[in-house]
Amino acid sequence: MVRAAALVSGEGAELQAILDSMYFQEIPDFELVAVISSRRGAYAMKRALSAGVPAYVVDPELFPNITSHSMAVANKLRDMDIELVILAGYELPLGVIPYQFKNRIIGTYPAMYPAFEDVDGDIQLAVLERGVKMTGATAYFADSDGRVGGVIMQKAIEVKPNDDPETLRRRVLEEGEWKILPQSVALYCQGKLSVRGKRVVIEE
C-alpha cells in the first residue's frame, strides 16, 4: 500500500480527480493519508475532509523564508511515513522537498511540456494568442528544483475556434489533467514507472 499526501493551495480541482478515483477504486494499493495546504481556508481542505481525508495547514507566514517552510512540510511528510507526494494545485516553490522525495513527487502541467514552459502568466491565453491548434496536459515527476522533470504521460486537447482562456483552461483540466494525474499515480502504485536519466519509462 502506497501512503500518499497531496499538497494544495487553493480550490483543489486536481485533488478532486484523486478523490474521485479513490471513490471508484481506480488506483490500486493506494492510500491518501493527508492533504497539506499552504493556505488556511483553501477549498481543497473542504474537499479532503468531505472525503474523510485529514487536512492540515502549514502556513508560510509562520516561517522566515521558503526554505524553512518547505523543511517543515518535508518533516510533516516524513512524520506521516509518506512515500508519494501529489501536487494538486500547490502554488509555492517546493524548496527542499524534492531532495527528500526524488522521483516520488507527481504533478501536472496544463500544456504539452515543454511547450509554453517560458510563459510567465496565463498559459491558455498564450496558447490562444499563438493560434495553436492542439494543446494538452502533462503529468510529470518533479525535478530537484521542483519544476517539470521526467514526463510520465501527456494528453492532447484540441483548441476550438470559439475557445477563450477560461473554456480552454476548463477543458484542459477536465479532459487532460483529471485523466492523467490519477493514471500516473496508479502506474506508480503498480510499480510500473522507472526513471532512466531524464526519461520516465512505463513498464508493461
XYZ file of N, CA and C in Angstrom:
612
model
N 0.847 -1.197 0.000
C 0.000 0.000 0.000
C 0.883 1.247 0.000
N 0.694 2.103 -0.981
C 1.456 3.340 -1.094
C 0.759 4.430 -0.286
N 1.473 4.955 0.701
C 0.948 6.058 1.506
C 1.291 7.375 0.809
N 0.254 8.160 0.488
C 0.448 9.383 -0.278
C -0.131 10.577 0.464
N 0.391 11.748 0.124
C -0.160 13.014 0.610
C -0.243 13.969 -0.563
N -1.257 14.823 -0.556
C -1.421 15.830 -1.601
C -1.111 17.202 -1.028
N -0.363 17.994 -1.787
C -0.084 19.379 -1.420
C -1.007 20.288 -2.214
N -1.675 21.208 -1.525
C -2.671 22.067 -2.160
C -2.488 23.507 -1.693
N -3.104 24.419 -2.443
C -3.083 25.829 -2.043
C -4.428 26.514 -2.235
N -5.254 25.979 -3.129
C -6.477 26.699 -3.468
C -7.702 25.834 -3.562
N -8.358 25.895 -4.720
C -9.644 25.234 -4.911
C -9.535 23.717 -4.837
N -8.442 23.174 -5.336
C -8.246 21.727 -5.252
C -8.933 20.946 -6.344
N -9.024 21.533 -7.553
C -9.662 20.813 -8.652
C -8.897 19.536 -8.982
N -7.558 19.607 -8.981
C -6.753 18.414 -9.257
C -6.937 17.379 -8.148
N -7.071 17.850 -6.915
C -7.300 16.942 -5.793
C -8.584 16.158 -5.991
N -9.615 16.807 -6.533
C -10.900 16.130 -6.710
C -10.766 14.923 -7.632
N -9.883 15.026 -8.616
C -9.672 13.886 -9.510
C -9.126 12.690 -8.753
N -8.236 12.936 -7.799
C -7.690 11.857 -6.981
C -8.767 11.301 -6.052
N -9.537 12.173 -5.437
C -10.600 11.730 -4.531
C -11.648 10.900 -5.277
N -12.000 11.324 -6.489
C -12.971 10.568 -7.282
C -12.413 9.195 -7.649
N -11.145 9.154 -8.012
C -10.528 7.875 -8.372
C -10.466 6.936 -7.170
N -10.261 7.505 -5.984
C -10.284 6.690 -4.773
C -11.682 6.118 -4.550
N -12.694 6.962 -4.732
C -14.074 6.534 -4.502
C -14.448 5.365 -5.423
N -13.984 5.445 -6.677
C -14.305 4.398 -7.646
C -13.242 3.292 -7.676
N -12.306 3.349 -6.721
C -11.276 2.314 -6.563
C -10.490 2.105 -7.853
N -10.110 3.221 -8.466
C -9.378 3.164 -9.731
C -7.866 3.184 -9.533
N -7.417 3.424 -8.299
C -5.976 3.429 -8.017
C -5.687 2.288 -7.049
N -5.053 1.228 -7.504
C -4.801 0.076 -6.629
C -3.687 0.355 -5.634
N -3.784 -0.290 -4.476
C -2.701 -0.234 -3.474
C -2.329 1.195 -3.122
N -3.332 2.037 -2.931
C -3.114 3.474 -2.721
C -3.932 3.954 -1.532
N -3.293 4.773 -0.699
C -3.993 5.393 0.424
C -3.589 6.858 0.518
N -4.561 7.765 0.376
C -4.298 9.182 0.562
C -4.393 9.471 2.051
N -3.236 9.610 2.670
C -3.150 9.740 4.122
C -3.501 11.146 4.591
N -3.132 12.158 3.792
C -3.316 13.535 4.247
C -3.323 14.491 3.067
N -3.947 15.638 3.290
C -3.851 16.786 2.400
C -3.219 17.914 3.206
N -2.174 18.509 2.656
C -1.454 19.580 3.339
C -1.600 20.855 2.523
N -2.137 21.891 3.148
C -2.406 23.149 2.458
C -1.448 24.241 2.919
N -1.101 25.110 1.980
C -0.297 26.285 2.313
C -1.176 27.486 2.654
N -2.487 27.315 2.562
C -3.410 28.421 2.848
C -4.537 27.970 3.751
N -4.780 28.739 4.770
C -5.940 28.485 5.628
C -7.216 28.810 4.840
N -8.206 27.980 4.987
C -9.467 28.226 4.306
C -9.492 27.813 2.852
N -8.444 27.178 2.366
C -8.445 26.713 0.983
C -9.577 25.699 0.792
N -10.314 25.844 -0.300
C -11.461 24.968 -0.529
C -11.029 23.513 -0.681
N -9.797 23.305 -1.095
C -9.285 21.938 -1.217
C -9.362 21.195 0.112
N -9.215 21.903 1.206
C -9.292 21.258 2.515
C -10.706 20.747 2.777
N -11.703 21.496 2.340
C -13.091 21.042 2.487
C -13.340 19.792 1.650
N -12.770 19.768 0.460
C -12.900 18.579 -0.383
C -12.320 17.358 0.334
N -11.145 17.549 0.925
C -10.475 16.445 1.614
C -11.309 15.953 2.789
N -11.732 16.873 3.638
C -12.478 16.489 4.832
C -13.804 15.833 4.474
N -14.446 16.298 3.392
C -15.704 15.675 2.957
C -15.496 14.235 2.515
N -14.264 13.946 2.048
C -13.945 12.584 1.612
C -13.335 11.753 2.733
N -13.266 12.329 3.934
C -12.719 11.596 5.066
C -11.208 11.571 5.126
N -10.548 12.493 4.406
C -9.086 12.562 4.409
C -8.643 13.702 5.339
N -7.772 13.442 6.303
C -7.308 14.501 7.199
C -6.618 15.624 6.422
N -6.875 16.871 6.828
C -6.291 18.035 6.159
C -5.552 18.892 7.181
N -4.386 19.371 6.784
C -3.540 20.157 7.666
C -3.094 21.424 6.951
N -2.725 22.432 7.742
C -2.180 23.668 7.191
C -0.752 23.838 7.687
N 0.153 24.117 6.767
C 1.498 24.563 7.126
C 1.612 25.969 6.544
N 1.367 26.963 7.375
C 1.219 28.357 6.949
C 2.580 28.987 6.691
N 2.861 29.425 5.456
C 4.164 30.030 5.163
C 4.421 31.321 5.918
N 3.354 31.974 6.381
C 3.540 33.230 7.117
C 4.192 33.011 8.476
N 4.220 31.776 8.936
C 4.829 31.467 10.229
C 6.319 31.167 10.115
N 6.857 31.244 8.889
C 8.254 30.895 8.663
C 8.992 32.071 8.031
N 10.295 32.208 8.306
C 11.039 33.362 7.795
C 11.313 33.321 6.299
N 11.313 32.125 5.691
C 11.604 32.022 4.265
C 11.036 30.707 3.722
N 11.114 30.572 2.395
C 10.521 29.391 1.754
C 11.287 28.124 2.100
N 12.585 28.258 2.361
C 13.368 27.071 2.707
C 12.894 26.467 4.018
N 12.713 27.312 5.028
C 12.276 26.800 6.323
C 10.845 26.267 6.244
N 10.013 26.921 5.435
C 8.650 26.426 5.264
C 8.653 25.057 4.588
N 9.437 24.906 3.522
C 9.484 23.625 2.819
C 10.076 22.536 3.703
N 11.003 22.889 4.577
C 11.549 21.916 5.522
C 10.461 21.436 6.478
N 9.598 22.355 6.900
C 8.501 21.974 7.794
C 7.529 21.032 7.080
N 7.239 21.306 5.809
C 6.355 20.420 5.039
C 7.006 19.055 4.875
N 8.287 19.047 4.529
C 9.002 17.778 4.352
C 9.023 16.972 5.648
N 9.223 17.652 6.772
C 9.232 16.957 8.063
C 7.872 16.336 8.356
N 6.809 17.062 8.010
C 5.466 16.525 8.253
C 5.213 15.304 7.371
N 5.665 15.371 6.153
C 5.510 14.225 5.247
C 6.266 13.012 5.790
N 7.469 13.236 6.276
C 8.250 12.126 6.821
C 7.625 11.581 8.094
N 7.106 12.481 8.933
C 6.475 12.038 10.184
C 5.282 11.127 9.916
N 4.605 11.340 8.783
C 3.444 10.522 8.425
C 3.833 9.322 7.558
N 5.147 9.137 7.375
C 5.646 7.997 6.595
C 5.076 8.003 5.179
N 5.113 9.181 4.545
C 4.593 9.339 3.192
C 5.621 8.844 2.176
N 5.152 8.074 1.220
C 6.024 7.618 0.133
C 5.879 8.488 -1.104
N 4.631 8.847 -1.459
C 4.360 9.573 -2.696
C 3.711 10.916 -2.388
N 4.206 11.971 -3.040
C 3.653 13.320 -2.885
C 2.968 13.707 -4.185
N 1.727 14.193 -4.082
C 0.955 14.608 -5.254
C 0.761 16.121 -5.198
N 1.162 16.793 -6.261
C 0.945 18.239 -6.359
C -0.436 18.472 -6.954
N -1.350 18.978 -6.124
C -2.745 19.136 -6.547
C -3.151 20.607 -6.433
N -2.464 21.438 -7.230
C -2.729 22.862 -7.162
C -1.912 23.559 -6.091
N -0.675 23.116 -5.904
C 0.211 23.719 -4.901
C 0.941 24.885 -5.538
N 0.871 26.068 -4.925
C 1.328 27.301 -5.567
C 2.682 27.790 -5.077
N 3.280 27.142 -4.097
C 4.554 27.599 -3.564
C 5.718 26.799 -4.136
N 6.929 27.388 -4.152
C 8.110 26.606 -4.520
C 8.277 25.420 -3.568
N 8.790 24.312 -4.102
C 8.921 23.109 -3.284
C 10.150 23.124 -2.385
N 11.076 24.030 -2.634
C 12.236 24.147 -1.745
C 13.012 22.847 -1.636
N 13.144 22.342 -0.409
C 13.957 21.140 -0.163
C 13.184 19.837 -0.385
N 11.891 19.917 -0.583
C 11.075 18.697 -0.647
C 11.545 17.736 -1.737
N 11.864 18.204 -2.963
C 12.283 17.243 -3.993
C 13.557 16.475 -3.642
N 14.418 17.050 -2.831
C 15.641 16.344 -2.460
C 15.326 15.132 -1.579
N 14.266 15.216 -0.819
C 13.904 14.136 0.098
C 12.892 13.163 -0.517
N 12.300 13.549 -1.643
C 11.304 12.695 -2.308
C 11.622 12.609 -3.799
N 12.857 12.255 -4.105
C 13.287 12.183 -5.506
C 12.484 11.128 -6.253
N 11.945 11.539 -7.409
C 11.117 10.658 -8.248
C 9.909 10.111 -7.489
N 9.464 10.885 -6.502
C 8.273 10.493 -5.746
C 7.314 11.670 -5.575
N 7.425 12.645 -6.466
C 6.512 13.794 -6.488
C 5.899 13.874 -7.880
N 4.580 13.718 -7.963
C 3.873 13.739 -9.241
C 2.984 14.974 -9.317
N 3.085 15.678 -10.424
C 2.235 16.845 -10.651
C 1.773 16.901 -12.092
N 0.979 17.928 -12.425
C 0.525 18.127 -13.800
C 0.851 19.539 -14.262
N 0.980 19.660 -15.567
C 1.288 20.932 -16.225
C 0.251 21.125 -17.336
N -0.378 22.324 -17.426
C -1.514 22.493 -18.343
C -1.133 22.805 -19.789
N -0.189 22.042 -20.323
C 0.202 22.148 -21.722
C 1.031 20.909 -22.047
N 1.391 20.777 -23.325
C 2.223 19.653 -23.746
C 3.686 20.038 -23.529
N 4.151 19.849 -22.303
C 5.515 20.242 -21.959
C 6.512 19.604 -22.929
N 7.529 20.374 -23.415
C 7.971 21.683 -22.939
C 7.331 22.886 -23.612
N 6.241 22.696 -24.332
C 5.573 23.849 -24.937
C 5.147 24.843 -23.859
N 5.394 26.111 -24.123
C 4.977 27.223 -23.272
C 5.623 27.194 -21.877
N 6.771 26.508 -21.754
C 7.412 26.438 -20.441
C 7.937 27.791 -19.967
N 8.161 28.712 -20.887
C 8.705 30.022 -20.511
C 7.624 31.073 -20.311
N 6.365 30.673 -20.405
C 5.273 31.640 -20.233
C 5.167 32.047 -18.769
N 5.187 33.328 -18.524
C 5.027 33.858 -17.170
C 3.631 34.466 -17.076
N 2.657 33.633 -16.710
C 1.284 34.115 -16.665
C 0.325 33.045 -17.152
N -0.701 33.469 -17.862
C -1.785 32.596 -18.283
C -1.362 31.756 -19.496
N -1.126 30.472 -19.283
C -0.683 29.605 -20.371
C -1.752 29.487 -21.447
N -3.017 29.369 -21.055
C -4.072 29.180 -22.058
C -4.268 30.437 -22.899
N -4.075 31.592 -22.313
C -4.109 32.829 -23.094
C -2.981 32.826 -24.120
N -1.807 32.378 -23.706
C -0.667 32.300 -24.630
C -0.942 31.305 -25.747
N -1.580 30.193 -25.424
C -1.942 29.199 -26.446
C -2.845 29.829 -27.497
N -3.853 30.567 -27.041
C -4.800 31.180 -27.969
C -4.140 32.293 -28.789
N -3.287 33.073 -28.160
C -2.620 34.166 -28.871
C -1.683 33.650 -29.960
N -1.116 32.457 -29.739
C -0.212 31.880 -30.738
C -0.966 31.124 -31.830
N -2.264 30.936 -31.658
C -3.041 30.240 -32.669
C -2.761 28.748 -32.737
N -2.338 28.175 -31.618
C -2.040 26.744 -31.575
C -3.323 25.943 -31.785
N -3.245 24.883 -32.570
C -4.431 24.069 -32.873
C -4.617 22.921 -31.877
N -3.516 22.449 -31.311
C -3.568 21.378 -30.321
C -2.736 21.782 -29.111
N -3.310 21.622 -27.941
C -2.553 21.819 -26.700
C -2.719 20.539 -25.893
N -2.677 20.618 -24.581
C -2.847 19.393 -23.814
C -2.415 19.533 -22.372
N -2.115 18.399 -21.751
C -1.711 18.363 -20.350
C -0.585 17.340 -20.198
N 0.249 17.564 -19.204
C 1.410 16.715 -18.959
C 1.437 16.292 -17.501
N 1.645 15.018 -17.249
C 1.900 14.525 -15.896
C 3.389 14.230 -15.788
N 3.990 14.572 -14.667
C 5.449 14.521 -14.566
C 5.909 14.216 -13.147
N 7.164 13.797 -13.044
C 7.875 13.775 -11.775
C 8.570 15.127 -11.615
N 8.470 15.737 -10.441
C 9.166 16.996 -10.190
C 10.668 16.765 -10.170
N 11.432 17.712 -10.727
C 12.885 17.617 -10.690
C 13.409 18.188 -9.381
N 14.710 18.285 -9.244
C 15.308 18.725 -7.978
C 14.985 20.173 -7.651
N 14.592 20.959 -8.661
C 14.200 22.351 -8.432
C 12.693 22.512 -8.261
N 11.976 21.387 -8.279
C 10.530 21.442 -8.112
C 9.773 21.750 -9.383
N 10.488 21.793 -10.513
C 9.832 22.064 -11.791
C 9.536 20.749 -12.516
N 9.040 20.873 -13.748
C 8.716 19.678 -14.527
C 9.993 18.904 -14.815
N 10.024 17.658 -14.385
C 11.157 16.791 -14.653
C 10.787 15.751 -15.685
N 10.949 14.482 -15.335
C 10.622 13.417 -16.275
C 9.141 13.368 -16.577
N 8.800 13.344 -17.868
C 7.402 13.301 -18.306
C 6.876 11.872 -18.181
N 5.778 11.714 -17.456
C 5.157 10.400 -17.284
C 4.194 10.110 -18.423
N 3.271 11.023 -18.680
C 2.342 10.867 -19.808
C 1.782 12.229 -20.194
N 1.231 12.288 -21.408
C 0.630 13.510 -21.917
C -0.698 13.188 -22.589
N -1.566 14.189 -22.610
C -2.887 14.043 -23.226
C -3.129 15.255 -24.115
N -3.391 15.014 -25.391
C -3.627 16.101 -26.336
C -5.063 16.602 -26.237
N -5.221 17.920 -26.344
C -6.535 18.562 -26.291
C -6.654 19.515 -27.486
N -7.735 19.391 -28.241
C -7.950 20.278 -29.388
C -8.334 21.678 -28.922
N -7.767 22.673 -29.575
C -8.161 24.067 -29.342
C -9.274 24.394 -30.330
N -10.430 24.762 -29.823
C -11.586 25.023 -30.683
C -11.629 26.499 -31.099
N -12.215 26.796 -32.262
C -12.224 28.169 -32.773
C -12.878 29.174 -31.832
N -13.868 28.740 -31.053
C -14.585 29.673 -30.173
C -14.060 29.650 -28.738
N -12.916 29.018 -28.502
C -12.370 28.973 -27.147
C -11.935 30.347 -26.663
N -12.144 30.583 -25.375
C -11.484 31.685 -24.683
C -10.616 31.041 -23.606
N -9.789 31.821 -22.901
C -8.890 31.200 -21.924
C -9.604 30.351 -20.880
N -10.792 30.756 -20.454
C -11.487 30.010 -19.409
C -12.039 28.686 -19.930
N -12.653 28.685 -21.108
C -13.187 27.425 -21.637
C -12.056 26.451 -21.955
N -10.952 26.972 -22.463
C -9.813 26.104 -22.767
C -9.188 25.564 -21.490
N -9.060 26.426 -20.497
C -8.500 26.003 -19.202
C -9.342 24.891 -18.588
N -10.649 25.041 -18.656
C -11.544 24.036 -18.084
C -11.428 22.709 -18.831
N -11.340 22.757 -20.161
C -11.245 21.518 -20.921
C -9.899 20.829 -20.719
N -8.824 21.603 -20.651
C -7.511 21.011 -20.368
C -7.518 20.339 -18.996
N -8.173 20.968 -18.040
C -8.271 20.386 -16.701
C -9.095 19.101 -16.715
N -10.306 19.180 -17.257
C -11.243 18.062 -17.163
C -10.876 16.907 -18.084
N -10.442 17.210 -19.312
C -10.144 16.153 -20.281
C -8.681 15.730 -20.245
N -7.853 16.571 -19.644
C -6.429 16.283 -19.597
C -5.924 15.952 -18.210
N -5.773 16.963 -17.358
C -5.163 16.768 -16.044
C -5.941 15.790 -15.171
N -7.266 15.878 -15.199
C -8.081 14.963 -14.383
C -7.920 13.516 -14.817
N -7.539 13.296 -16.068
C -7.355 11.922 -16.566
C -5.959 11.397 -16.218
N -4.940 12.189 -16.550
C -3.584 11.655 -16.477
C -2.980 11.701 -15.083
N -3.496 12.564 -14.200
C -2.944 12.580 -12.840
C -3.241 11.275 -12.106
N -4.504 10.848 -11.991
C -4.749 9.560 -11.319
C -4.159 8.379 -12.068
N -4.106 8.444 -13.395
C -3.495 7.358 -14.156
C -2.016 7.231 -13.821
N -1.333 8.357 -13.692
C 0.089 8.344 -13.359
C 0.313 7.834 -11.943
N -0.546 8.250 -11.025
C -0.447 7.756 -9.655
C -0.666 6.250 -9.622
N -1.638 5.766 -10.397
C -1.909 4.326 -10.446
C -0.706 3.557 -10.981
N -0.063 4.089 -12.010
C 1.126 3.438 -12.559
C 2.239 3.379 -11.515
N 2.393 4.463 -10.775
C 3.406 4.465 -9.713
C 3.090 3.388 -8.674
N 1.846 3.335 -8.239
C 1.455 2.380 -7.196
C 1.594 0.933 -7.665
N 1.492 0.718 -8.963
C 1.655 -0.620 -9.527
C 3.112 -0.961 -9.810
N 4.015 -0.023 -9.508
C 5.428 -0.256 -9.741
C 5.811 -0.280 -11.207
N 5.049 0.448 -12.044
C 5.275 0.401 -13.488
C 6.063 1.591 -14.027
N 6.507 2.499 -13.141
C 7.277 3.652 -13.589
C 8.732 3.494 -13.180
N 9.624 3.649 -14.136
C 11.050 3.661 -13.826
C 11.670 4.883 -14.487
N 12.673 5.455 -13.844
C 13.326 6.661 -14.343
C 14.729 6.298 -14.820
N 14.986 6.584 -16.077
C 16.287 6.306 -16.683
C 16.854 7.618 -17.195
N 17.761 8.180 -16.414
C 18.250 9.526 -16.738
C 17.138 10.536 -16.538
N 16.790 11.239 -17.600
C 15.691 12.200 -17.535
C 14.397 11.622 -18.113
N 14.423 10.360 -18.463
C 13.297 9.740 -19.153
C 12.537 8.821 -18.205
N 11.197 8.929 -18.241
C 10.343 8.018 -17.472
C 9.847 6.931 -18.396
N 10.057 5.687 -18.001
C 9.630 4.543 -18.798
C 8.469 3.863 -18.091
N 7.415 3.567 -18.838
C 6.273 2.833 -18.315
C 6.484 1.347 -18.626
N 6.671 0.569 -17.585
C 6.929 -0.856 -17.748
C 5.615 -1.606 -17.986
N 5.668 -2.634 -18.787
C 4.492 -3.472 -19.039
C 4.373 -4.547 -17.960
